[in-house]
Short mmCIF file of C-alpha atoms and ligand atoms in Angstrom, two decimals:
data_model
loop_
_atom_site.label_atom_id
_atom_site.label_comp_id
_atom_site.label_asym_id
_atom_site.label_seq_id
_atom_site.Cartn_x
_atom_site.Cartn_y
_atom_site.Cartn_z
CA UNK A 1 -13.09 28.29 28.89
CA UNK A 2 -14.95 28.94 32.14
CA UNK A 3 -13.45 27.47 35.35
CA UNK A 4 -16.39 25.12 35.95
CA UNK A 5 -16.14 23.82 32.38
CA UNK A 6 -12.42 23.11 32.83
CA UNK A 7 -13.18 21.25 36.08
CA UNK A 8 -15.91 19.16 34.42
CA UNK A 9 -13.65 18.36 31.46
CA UNK A 10 -10.79 17.29 33.72
CA UNK A 11 -13.10 15.10 35.86
CA UNK A 12 -14.45 13.35 32.76
CA UNK A 13 -10.99 12.93 31.26
CA UNK A 14 -9.34 11.51 34.39
CA UNK A 15 -12.02 8.83 34.76
CA UNK A 16 -10.87 7.29 31.47
CA UNK A 17 -7.98 4.99 30.59
CA UNK A 18 -8.09 3.26 34.01
CA UNK A 19 -6.95 0.04 32.34
CA UNK A 20 -3.58 1.70 31.65
CA UNK A 21 -2.92 2.75 35.25
CA UNK A 22 0.68 1.87 36.09
CA UNK A 23 1.65 1.09 32.47
CA UNK A 24 4.83 2.59 31.08
CA UNK A 25 6.24 2.85 27.60
CA UNK A 26 9.89 2.51 26.67
CA UNK A 27 12.07 3.33 23.72
CA UNK A 28 14.26 0.31 22.97
CA UNK A 29 17.19 0.66 20.58
CA UNK A 30 18.89 -2.58 19.47
CA UNK A 31 22.40 -2.12 18.08
CA UNK A 32 22.85 -5.48 16.35
CA UNK A 33 20.88 -8.19 14.58
CA UNK A 34 21.20 -10.40 17.70
CA UNK A 35 19.78 -7.68 19.93
CA UNK A 36 16.94 -7.15 17.47
CA UNK A 37 16.22 -10.86 17.59
CA UNK A 38 16.22 -10.99 21.38
CA UNK A 39 13.69 -8.16 21.41
CA UNK A 40 11.45 -10.61 19.53
CA UNK A 41 11.58 -13.04 22.45
CA UNK A 42 11.21 -10.25 25.03
CA UNK A 43 7.99 -9.23 23.25
CA UNK A 44 6.62 -12.73 23.86
CA UNK A 45 7.96 -13.15 27.38
CA UNK A 46 6.85 -9.79 28.76
CA UNK A 47 3.72 -9.38 26.61
CA UNK A 48 5.05 -6.14 25.15
CA UNK A 49 2.71 -4.16 22.96
CA UNK A 50 4.72 -2.84 20.02
CA UNK A 51 3.61 0.64 19.03
CA UNK A 52 6.54 1.43 16.80
CA UNK A 53 8.95 -1.25 15.64
CA UNK A 54 12.64 -1.11 16.47
CA UNK A 55 15.38 -1.67 13.94
CA UNK A 56 19.11 -1.33 14.21
CA UNK A 57 19.08 2.30 13.17
CA UNK A 58 15.97 3.34 15.06
CA UNK A 59 14.47 2.88 18.50
CA UNK A 60 11.04 1.30 18.78
CA UNK A 61 8.36 2.15 21.34
CA UNK A 62 6.90 -0.58 23.55
CA UNK A 63 4.01 -0.51 26.00
CA UNK A 64 4.67 -2.47 29.17
CA UNK A 65 2.24 -3.66 31.85
CA UNK A 66 3.19 -2.91 35.48
CA UNK A 67 3.91 -6.56 36.36
CA UNK A 68 6.53 -6.91 33.59
CA UNK A 69 8.43 -3.62 33.89
CA UNK A 70 11.17 -4.85 36.26
CA UNK A 71 11.63 -8.11 34.41
CA UNK A 72 11.94 -6.27 31.10
CA UNK A 73 14.43 -3.65 32.25
CA UNK A 74 16.53 -6.32 34.03
CA UNK A 75 16.60 -8.42 30.87
CA UNK A 76 17.53 -5.42 28.71
CA UNK A 77 20.36 -4.47 31.08
CA UNK A 78 21.66 -8.05 31.21
CA UNK A 79 21.80 -8.14 27.43
CA UNK A 80 23.21 -4.63 27.08
CA UNK A 81 20.27 -3.39 25.02
CA UNK A 82 19.77 0.37 25.23
CA UNK A 83 16.42 1.64 26.49
CA UNK A 84 14.88 4.75 27.93
CA UNK A 85 11.48 5.81 29.17
CA UNK A 86 9.00 7.07 26.60
CA UNK A 87 6.11 7.64 29.03
CA UNK A 88 6.50 7.00 32.76
CA UNK A 89 2.72 7.07 33.19
CA UNK A 90 0.76 5.96 30.15
CA UNK A 91 -2.64 6.69 31.71
CA UNK A 92 -1.58 10.24 32.61
CA UNK A 93 -0.19 10.78 29.10
CA UNK A 94 -3.44 9.55 27.55
CA UNK A 95 -5.40 11.85 29.85
CA UNK A 96 -3.27 14.74 28.59
CA UNK A 97 -3.91 13.67 25.00
CA UNK A 98 -7.65 13.77 25.70
CA UNK A 99 -7.43 17.30 27.06
CA UNK A 100 -5.45 18.45 24.00
CA UNK A 101 -7.95 16.76 21.64
CA UNK A 102 -10.96 18.18 23.47
CA UNK A 103 -9.58 21.70 23.50
CA UNK A 104 -8.74 21.49 19.80
CA UNK A 105 -12.27 20.20 19.16
CA UNK A 106 -13.72 23.23 20.94
CA UNK A 107 -11.38 25.58 19.08
CA UNK A 108 -12.44 24.13 15.74
CA UNK A 109 -16.10 24.35 16.70
CA UNK A 110 -15.67 27.98 17.70
CA UNK A 111 -13.60 28.88 14.61
CA UNK A 112 -15.30 26.86 11.86
CA UNK A 113 -18.63 25.91 13.43
CA UNK A 114 -17.86 22.21 13.00
CA UNK A 115 -15.40 19.54 13.95
CA UNK A 116 -12.51 19.00 11.58
CA UNK A 117 -11.86 15.59 9.98
CA UNK A 118 -8.15 16.33 9.60
CA UNK A 119 -7.19 19.07 12.04
CA UNK A 120 -7.69 16.83 15.07
CA UNK A 121 -8.14 13.12 15.83
CA UNK A 122 -11.69 12.80 14.43
CA UNK A 123 -14.11 10.20 15.73
CA UNK A 124 -16.02 7.93 13.36
CA UNK A 125 -19.12 10.15 13.25
CA UNK A 126 -17.04 13.18 12.25
CA UNK A 127 -15.41 11.21 9.43
CA UNK A 128 -18.67 9.69 8.16
CA UNK A 129 -20.43 13.08 8.26
CA UNK A 130 -17.56 14.60 6.29
CA UNK A 131 -17.79 11.90 3.61
CA UNK A 132 -21.56 12.42 3.34
CA UNK A 133 -21.19 16.23 3.23
CA UNK A 134 -18.63 16.32 0.44
CA UNK A 135 -20.53 13.69 -1.56
CA UNK A 136 -23.60 15.97 -1.33
CA UNK A 137 -21.61 19.10 -2.19
CA UNK A 138 -19.76 17.62 -5.18
CA UNK A 139 -22.28 15.21 -6.75
CA UNK A 140 -20.63 15.46 -10.19
CA UNK A 141 -17.28 14.25 -8.82
CA UNK A 142 -17.78 12.27 -5.63
CA UNK A 143 -19.85 9.19 -4.89
CA UNK A 144 -20.24 7.82 -1.39
CA UNK A 145 -20.23 4.03 -1.27
CA UNK A 146 -20.85 1.75 1.65
CA UNK A 147 -18.79 -1.37 0.96
CA UNK A 148 -20.62 -3.46 3.53
CA UNK A 149 -21.47 -3.57 7.21
CA UNK A 150 -19.01 -4.59 9.91
CA UNK A 151 -19.51 -7.32 12.48
CA UNK A 152 -21.14 -4.74 14.77
CA UNK A 153 -23.19 -3.31 11.92
CA UNK A 154 -21.31 -0.15 11.01
CA UNK A 155 -20.97 0.82 7.32
CA UNK A 156 -17.48 0.74 5.78
CA UNK A 157 -17.68 3.95 3.79
CA UNK A 158 -15.51 5.15 0.96
CA UNK A 159 -15.56 7.83 -1.70
CA UNK A 160 -15.07 7.36 -5.41
CA UNK A 161 -13.80 10.59 -6.95
CA UNK A 162 -13.79 11.02 -10.70
CA UNK A 163 -14.40 13.74 -13.29
CA UNK A 164 -15.70 11.05 -15.65
CA UNK A 165 -17.87 8.97 -13.33
CA UNK A 166 -15.32 6.12 -13.35
CA UNK A 167 -16.31 5.44 -16.96
CA UNK A 168 -13.09 6.40 -18.71
CA UNK A 169 -11.24 3.10 -18.79
CA UNK A 170 -8.04 4.80 -19.94
CA UNK A 171 -7.55 6.49 -16.57
CA UNK A 172 -5.40 4.81 -13.93
CA UNK A 173 -7.08 4.30 -10.54
CA UNK A 174 -5.45 5.22 -7.24
CA UNK A 175 -6.72 3.59 -4.06
CA UNK A 176 -5.79 4.78 -0.56
CA UNK A 177 -7.06 3.27 2.67
CA UNK A 178 -6.39 3.83 6.37
CA UNK A 179 -7.52 2.77 9.81
CA UNK A 180 -7.32 -1.01 9.45
CA UNK A 181 -5.39 -0.90 12.72
CA UNK A 182 -7.83 0.82 15.01
CA UNK A 183 -5.41 2.64 17.29
CA UNK A 184 -3.32 4.21 14.54
CA UNK A 185 -5.25 7.46 14.79
CA UNK A 186 -2.97 9.55 12.60
CA UNK A 187 -3.88 7.48 9.53
CA UNK A 188 -7.57 8.36 8.78
CA UNK A 189 -6.92 12.15 8.70
CA UNK A 190 -4.36 11.68 5.91
CA UNK A 191 -7.13 10.20 3.76
CA UNK A 192 -9.75 12.81 4.67
CA UNK A 193 -7.11 15.44 3.82
CA UNK A 194 -6.56 13.80 0.43
CA UNK A 195 -10.33 14.05 -0.14
CA UNK A 196 -10.17 17.72 0.85
CA UNK A 197 -7.36 18.28 -1.68
CA UNK A 198 -9.25 16.54 -4.48
CA UNK A 199 -12.60 18.23 -3.91
CA UNK A 200 -12.50 21.32 -1.72
CA UNK A 201 -9.08 22.83 -2.22
CA UNK A 202 -7.78 21.68 -5.58
CA UNK A 203 -4.20 22.80 -6.16
CA UNK A 204 -3.21 19.88 -8.42
CA UNK A 205 -5.99 19.75 -11.04
CA UNK A 206 -3.99 17.27 -13.17
CA UNK A 207 -4.57 14.66 -10.49
CA UNK A 208 -8.30 14.89 -11.03
CA UNK A 209 -8.07 14.95 -14.81
CA UNK A 210 -5.65 12.04 -15.07
CA UNK A 211 -6.87 9.64 -12.38
CA UNK A 212 -9.88 8.09 -10.74
CA UNK A 213 -9.59 7.91 -6.95
CA UNK A 214 -10.92 5.59 -4.25
CA UNK A 215 -10.47 6.87 -0.71
CA UNK A 216 -11.39 4.76 2.31
CA UNK A 217 -10.47 6.52 5.58
CA UNK A 218 -11.52 3.85 8.12
CA UNK A 219 -11.28 0.21 7.05
CA UNK A 220 -12.05 -0.98 10.59
CA UNK A 221 -14.84 1.23 11.99
CA UNK A 222 -15.73 -1.14 14.89
CA UNK A 223 -12.18 -1.17 16.18
CA UNK A 224 -11.75 2.56 15.57
CA UNK A 225 -14.89 3.41 17.55
CA UNK A 226 -13.76 1.08 20.36
CA UNK A 227 -10.48 3.01 20.69
CA UNK A 228 -12.48 6.19 21.30
CA UNK A 229 -15.01 4.73 23.74
CA UNK A 230 -13.13 2.04 25.64
CA UNK A 231 -9.61 0.80 24.91
CA UNK A 232 -7.23 3.34 23.36
CA UNK A 233 -4.71 0.74 22.19
CA UNK A 234 -7.14 -1.66 20.48
CA UNK A 235 -5.69 -2.81 17.14
CA UNK A 236 -7.94 -5.51 15.68
CA UNK A 237 -11.48 -5.83 14.36
CA UNK A 238 -14.23 -6.67 16.87
CA UNK A 239 -15.62 -9.93 15.47
CA UNK A 240 -16.51 -12.69 17.92
CA UNK A 241 -17.18 -15.50 15.45
CA UNK A 242 -13.63 -16.64 14.78
CA UNK A 243 -13.07 -19.18 17.53
CA UNK A 244 -14.87 -20.65 20.56
CA UNK A 245 -12.99 -18.17 22.77
CA UNK A 246 -13.54 -15.13 20.54
CA UNK A 247 -16.22 -13.88 22.92
CA UNK A 248 -13.64 -13.22 25.58
CA UNK A 249 -10.96 -12.28 23.04
CA UNK A 250 -12.65 -10.58 20.07
CA UNK A 251 -11.10 -9.42 16.86
CA UNK A 252 -8.68 -10.29 14.09
CA UNK A 253 -5.60 -8.38 12.94
CA UNK A 254 -6.84 -7.12 9.58
CA UNK A 255 -3.27 -6.84 8.31
CA UNK A 256 -2.73 -10.58 8.85
CA UNK A 257 -6.04 -11.59 7.27
CA UNK A 258 -5.35 -11.13 3.54
CA UNK A 259 -4.82 -14.16 1.34
CA UNK A 260 -1.07 -13.82 0.99
CA UNK A 261 0.88 -16.73 2.55
CA UNK A 262 -1.89 -16.49 5.12
CA UNK A 263 -0.93 -17.33 8.72
CA UNK A 264 2.58 -18.53 7.90
CA UNK A 265 4.85 -15.93 9.53
CA UNK A 266 4.51 -13.09 12.04
CA UNK A 267 0.97 -14.15 12.90
CA UNK A 268 -0.76 -15.99 15.72
CA UNK A 269 -3.43 -18.67 16.05
CA UNK A 270 -4.33 -17.31 19.46
CA UNK A 271 -7.51 -15.20 19.28
CA UNK A 272 -6.24 -13.19 22.26
CA UNK A 273 -3.13 -12.13 20.34
CA UNK A 274 -2.94 -8.75 18.65
CA UNK A 275 -1.65 -10.48 15.51
CA UNK A 276 -4.37 -13.17 15.34
CA UNK A 277 -4.77 -14.02 11.64
CA UNK A 278 -8.43 -15.10 11.91
CA UNK A 279 -9.93 -18.50 11.16
CA UNK A 280 -9.24 -18.28 7.42
CA UNK A 281 -8.06 -15.73 4.82
CA UNK A 282 -10.59 -12.92 4.42
CA UNK A 283 -12.59 -14.05 7.44
CA UNK A 284 -13.27 -10.36 8.12
CA UNK A 285 -15.73 -8.17 6.22
CA UNK A 286 -13.22 -5.30 6.55
CA UNK A 287 -10.58 -7.12 4.48
CA UNK A 288 -13.21 -8.45 2.07
CA UNK A 289 -14.31 -4.89 1.32
CA UNK A 290 -10.73 -3.87 0.47
CA UNK A 291 -10.30 -7.06 -1.56
CA UNK A 292 -13.48 -6.25 -3.49
CA UNK A 293 -12.22 -2.76 -4.36
CA UNK A 294 -8.84 -4.12 -5.46
CA UNK A 295 -10.37 -6.85 -7.61
CA UNK A 296 -13.02 -4.64 -9.18
CA UNK A 297 -10.47 -2.03 -10.29
CA UNK A 298 -7.49 -4.28 -10.87
CA UNK A 299 -7.25 -3.71 -14.61
CA UNK A 300 -6.44 -0.04 -14.07
CA UNK A 301 -5.14 0.21 -10.50
CA UNK A 302 -1.72 1.87 -10.70
CA UNK A 303 -1.10 2.75 -7.05
CA UNK A 304 -2.36 1.38 -3.73
CA UNK A 305 -1.38 2.99 -0.42
CA UNK A 306 -2.41 1.64 2.95
CA UNK A 307 -1.83 4.08 5.80
CA UNK A 308 -0.51 2.88 9.17
CA UNK A 309 1.58 4.24 12.01
CA UNK A 310 4.12 4.71 13.51
CA UNK A 311 7.61 4.77 12.13
CA UNK A 312 8.07 7.15 9.17
CA UNK A 313 8.55 4.26 6.76
CA UNK A 314 7.43 3.53 3.21
CA UNK A 315 7.33 -0.25 2.83
CA UNK A 316 6.89 -2.41 -0.23
CA UNK A 317 6.59 -6.18 -0.95
CA UNK A 318 7.34 -8.85 -0.14
CA UNK A 319 6.66 -8.63 3.55
CA UNK A 320 6.58 -12.35 4.40
CA UNK A 321 10.18 -13.22 3.51
CA UNK A 322 12.06 -10.07 2.51
CA UNK A 323 12.45 -11.09 -1.11
CA UNK A 324 11.87 -8.58 -3.91
CA UNK A 325 9.18 -8.61 -6.56
CA UNK A 326 9.87 -8.27 -10.28
CA UNK A 327 8.78 -4.67 -9.94
CA UNK A 328 11.14 -3.89 -7.07
CA UNK A 329 13.08 -1.23 -8.96
CA UNK A 330 9.98 0.83 -9.74
CA UNK A 331 8.67 0.24 -6.21
CA UNK A 332 11.89 1.56 -4.76
CA UNK A 333 12.29 4.53 -7.10
CA UNK A 334 8.70 5.73 -6.67
CA UNK A 335 8.94 5.07 -2.92
CA UNK A 336 12.02 7.27 -2.66
CA UNK A 337 10.36 9.97 -4.79
CA UNK A 338 7.39 10.01 -2.39
CA UNK A 339 9.71 10.15 0.65
CA UNK A 340 11.72 13.02 -0.89
CA UNK A 341 8.56 14.99 -1.56
CA UNK A 342 7.48 14.47 2.04
CA UNK A 343 10.92 15.46 3.36
CA UNK A 344 10.77 18.70 1.38
CA UNK A 345 7.59 19.64 3.27
CA UNK A 346 8.26 18.10 6.68
CA UNK A 347 9.06 19.94 9.90
CA UNK A 348 12.78 19.74 10.67
CA UNK A 349 12.25 17.81 13.92
CA UNK A 350 10.14 15.08 12.30
CA UNK A 351 12.05 11.88 11.51
CA UNK A 352 12.97 11.35 7.86
CA UNK A 353 11.22 8.53 6.05
CA UNK A 354 13.07 5.32 5.32
CA UNK A 355 12.03 3.48 2.15
CA UNK A 356 12.49 -0.23 1.64
CA UNK A 357 11.30 -3.77 1.51
CA UNK A 358 8.80 -4.34 4.33
CA UNK A 359 10.86 -6.97 6.17
CA UNK A 360 14.17 -5.18 5.85
CA UNK A 361 12.95 -1.71 6.71
CA UNK A 362 10.67 -2.61 9.62
CA UNK A 363 12.70 -5.52 10.93
CA UNK A 364 10.19 -8.39 10.98
CA UNK A 365 8.31 -10.59 8.56
CA UNK A 366 4.52 -10.81 8.51
CA UNK A 367 2.23 -12.61 6.10
CA UNK A 368 -1.33 -11.74 5.17
CA UNK A 369 -0.73 -7.99 4.78
CA UNK A 370 -2.73 -5.74 2.46
CA UNK A 371 0.14 -4.26 0.45
CA UNK A 372 1.48 -7.74 -0.37
CA UNK A 373 -1.92 -9.05 -1.38
CA UNK A 374 -2.55 -6.07 -3.67
CA UNK A 375 0.82 -6.53 -5.36
CA UNK A 376 0.34 -10.30 -5.66
CA UNK A 377 -2.90 -9.88 -7.58
CA UNK A 378 -1.33 -7.31 -9.90
CA UNK A 379 -1.24 -3.77 -8.48
CA UNK A 380 2.14 -2.57 -9.76
CA UNK A 381 2.84 0.00 -7.04
CA UNK A 382 1.70 -1.05 -3.59
CA UNK A 383 2.96 0.43 -0.31
CA UNK A 384 2.38 0.50 3.41
CA UNK A 385 3.01 3.93 4.88
CA UNK A 386 4.04 4.00 8.52
CA UNK A 387 3.26 7.63 9.28
CA UNK A 388 4.98 9.72 11.91
CA UNK A 389 2.98 10.02 15.06
CA UNK A 390 4.45 9.39 18.48
CA UNK A 391 5.29 12.24 20.78
CA UNK A 392 8.91 12.25 21.85
CA UNK A 393 8.40 14.69 24.69
CA UNK A 394 7.07 14.51 28.18
CA UNK A 395 3.52 15.56 27.53
CA UNK A 396 0.86 13.56 25.74
CA UNK A 397 1.43 10.08 24.43
CA UNK A 398 0.68 10.73 20.81
CA UNK A 399 1.62 13.46 18.43
CA UNK A 400 0.02 16.68 19.65
CA UNK A 401 -3.12 17.41 17.61
CA UNK A 402 -1.52 20.68 16.47
CA UNK A 403 0.70 18.52 14.19
CA UNK A 404 -2.00 16.39 12.60
CA UNK A 405 -2.62 18.76 9.73
CA UNK A 406 1.13 19.02 9.19
CA UNK A 407 1.32 15.22 8.79
CA UNK A 408 -1.64 15.38 6.39
CA UNK A 409 -0.03 18.12 4.31
CA UNK A 410 3.35 16.43 3.97
CA UNK A 411 1.75 13.03 3.30
CA UNK A 412 -0.32 14.63 0.55
CA UNK A 413 2.93 15.77 -1.11
CA UNK A 414 4.01 12.12 -1.14
CA UNK A 415 0.68 11.07 -2.63
CA UNK A 416 0.93 13.73 -5.37
CA UNK A 417 4.35 12.51 -6.48
CA UNK A 418 3.35 8.84 -6.16
CA UNK A 419 0.27 9.42 -8.31
CA UNK A 420 2.14 11.30 -11.03
CA UNK A 421 4.92 8.69 -11.18
CA UNK A 422 2.37 5.89 -11.21
CA UNK A 423 0.53 7.61 -14.06
CA UNK A 424 3.76 7.91 -16.09
CA UNK A 425 4.76 4.30 -15.51
CA UNK A 426 1.47 2.43 -15.72
CA UNK A 427 -1.02 3.29 -18.38
CA UNK A 428 -4.02 0.92 -18.39
O1 0X9 B 1 2.69 -5.19 11.24
C1 0X9 B 1 1.97 -4.54 10.47
O2 0X9 B 1 0.86 -4.91 10.10
C2 0X9 B 1 2.46 -3.19 9.95
N1 0X9 B 1 3.02 -2.43 11.05
S1 0X9 B 1 2.07 -1.83 12.23
O3 0X9 B 1 2.94 -1.28 13.26
N2 0X9 B 1 1.22 -0.63 11.63
O4 0X9 B 1 1.20 -2.85 12.69
C3 0X9 B 1 3.54 -3.40 8.93
C4 0X9 B 1 3.15 -4.18 7.72
C5 0X9 B 1 4.29 -4.35 6.79
N3 0X9 B 1 3.96 -5.03 5.59
C6 0X9 B 1 4.14 -6.37 5.39
N4 0X9 B 1 4.56 -7.15 6.33
N5 0X9 B 1 3.85 -6.79 4.21
ZN1 ZN B 2 -0.76 -0.72 11.44
#
C-alpha cells in the first residue's frame, strides 16, 4: 500500500468509535455459584455490557464505561472475584480491528477480484450480493427468498437449497440462521460458508441428496448495518415502535422476542436495555420471519441451529429454567458429536466447546429465545451455537480476520455431523 493511502486509511479509521473512548473490557472469572450470582448484580449496578458470559469454569468478557471502572474493580476486589484486563483501550482495539479488516478486504479484492463473504467480516451488501450471485449461478439448486422487510426497509434474505426443489417431502429440512444479535460478527460468515460448501465446493454430496437446506445469514440486517456504520456493539433490532420512548432507545433483543415464556426471565421491560423483550411476543419482523420458516417446514425440520457468539458453547433447551426436554438425550448426544467434530478440526489454541443445557452451560436463564421456541413447536434438534470469537491478545478486540475462515471450516464440520445424525434419528 502506498504511504498516502496508509495515512488516509488511518485517519478515517481513527475518527471512528469515538463513543468507546475511555472504555475498557475485563475478563471476570467467578469461582463459585455465589460469585457468579454477584456478577449478576454487578452487571446491573455498573451497566456492564456482557460480551461473553462467565461461568464457574470460564471467564467472561465485560465492557465497562469509564465512569464505572473504579467502582467495578473495587467491588470485585472486595468480593475476591478474579479479574484481569481484556482491552485497556476499547476504542484503540476497535481501530486496530478496522485496520485489519480493511487490509484483508484489499487483499481479497486484489487476490480474488471481490470481497469475501466468509474470509473477512463482510458487510450486509457483501452478504446480499453473495446470496444473489450464487442463486443466479445455481438456479437448479438455490432459490433466493426475501422473507420480509425490516423496520428500516431492508430485505431479510435467505437461500433455500435443494436438489428436488423442496418438493420431496421425505427429505428432512435443516435450517441455520445467524446475525440476530447484530454485533456478533463471526456468526454470518459461518452461514455463508455453509452455502459455499453446499453449492460451490461440495465435498459432502450426501448432504445435498439427503436434505433440504434453509440458510439465513443475517436475521437482523438493520442492527447488523448499524454496527458497521455507527455503533460497533449494537445488539438489538432498530425498531422505534415498541414504546413511547423507543425513539430515543430503539430496538428489541430478538433472542428475547420469541413466544416461549415470553418476558418472564432474563429479559427487561426497559426499551433502553439490551435485553428488552419488545412490547409483545413476535413484535419484530425479524423474529416473525424465522417463525414463518420454522412453521412452514415444521413437519420435516430435523435440525435448527442459531449462530451466536462468543463462548464456544453448544446450548440446547430449555433456556428459561434449566429443565430438560423429553428429547434431552438426543440433544446432548448430537451436541457432543458436533462439538467433537469441531474439536478435531480446531486450532489447538482455540477453546474447546462445552455442550449442555442453555442455563447450565451459559450460567443464566433467559426466556423468549429462538432455540427454545423451535423446540417447543416440535423441532427435535434445536441448538444455539456460541461461536469462538474474542481475541485474547493485546491487539484487536475481536478475533483477527485471518481466523474467520478457520471458524467457518470447523463450524462446518459440526454442521456436517449434526445433519447426518439428525437424518439418522428423524425421518419425516
Ligand atoms: O443471551 C442470549 O441470547 C444468548 N447469548 S448471547 O451472548 N449471544 O446473547 C444465549 C441464548 C441461550 N439460549 C436460551 N436462553 N434459550
Ligand atoms: Zn447472541
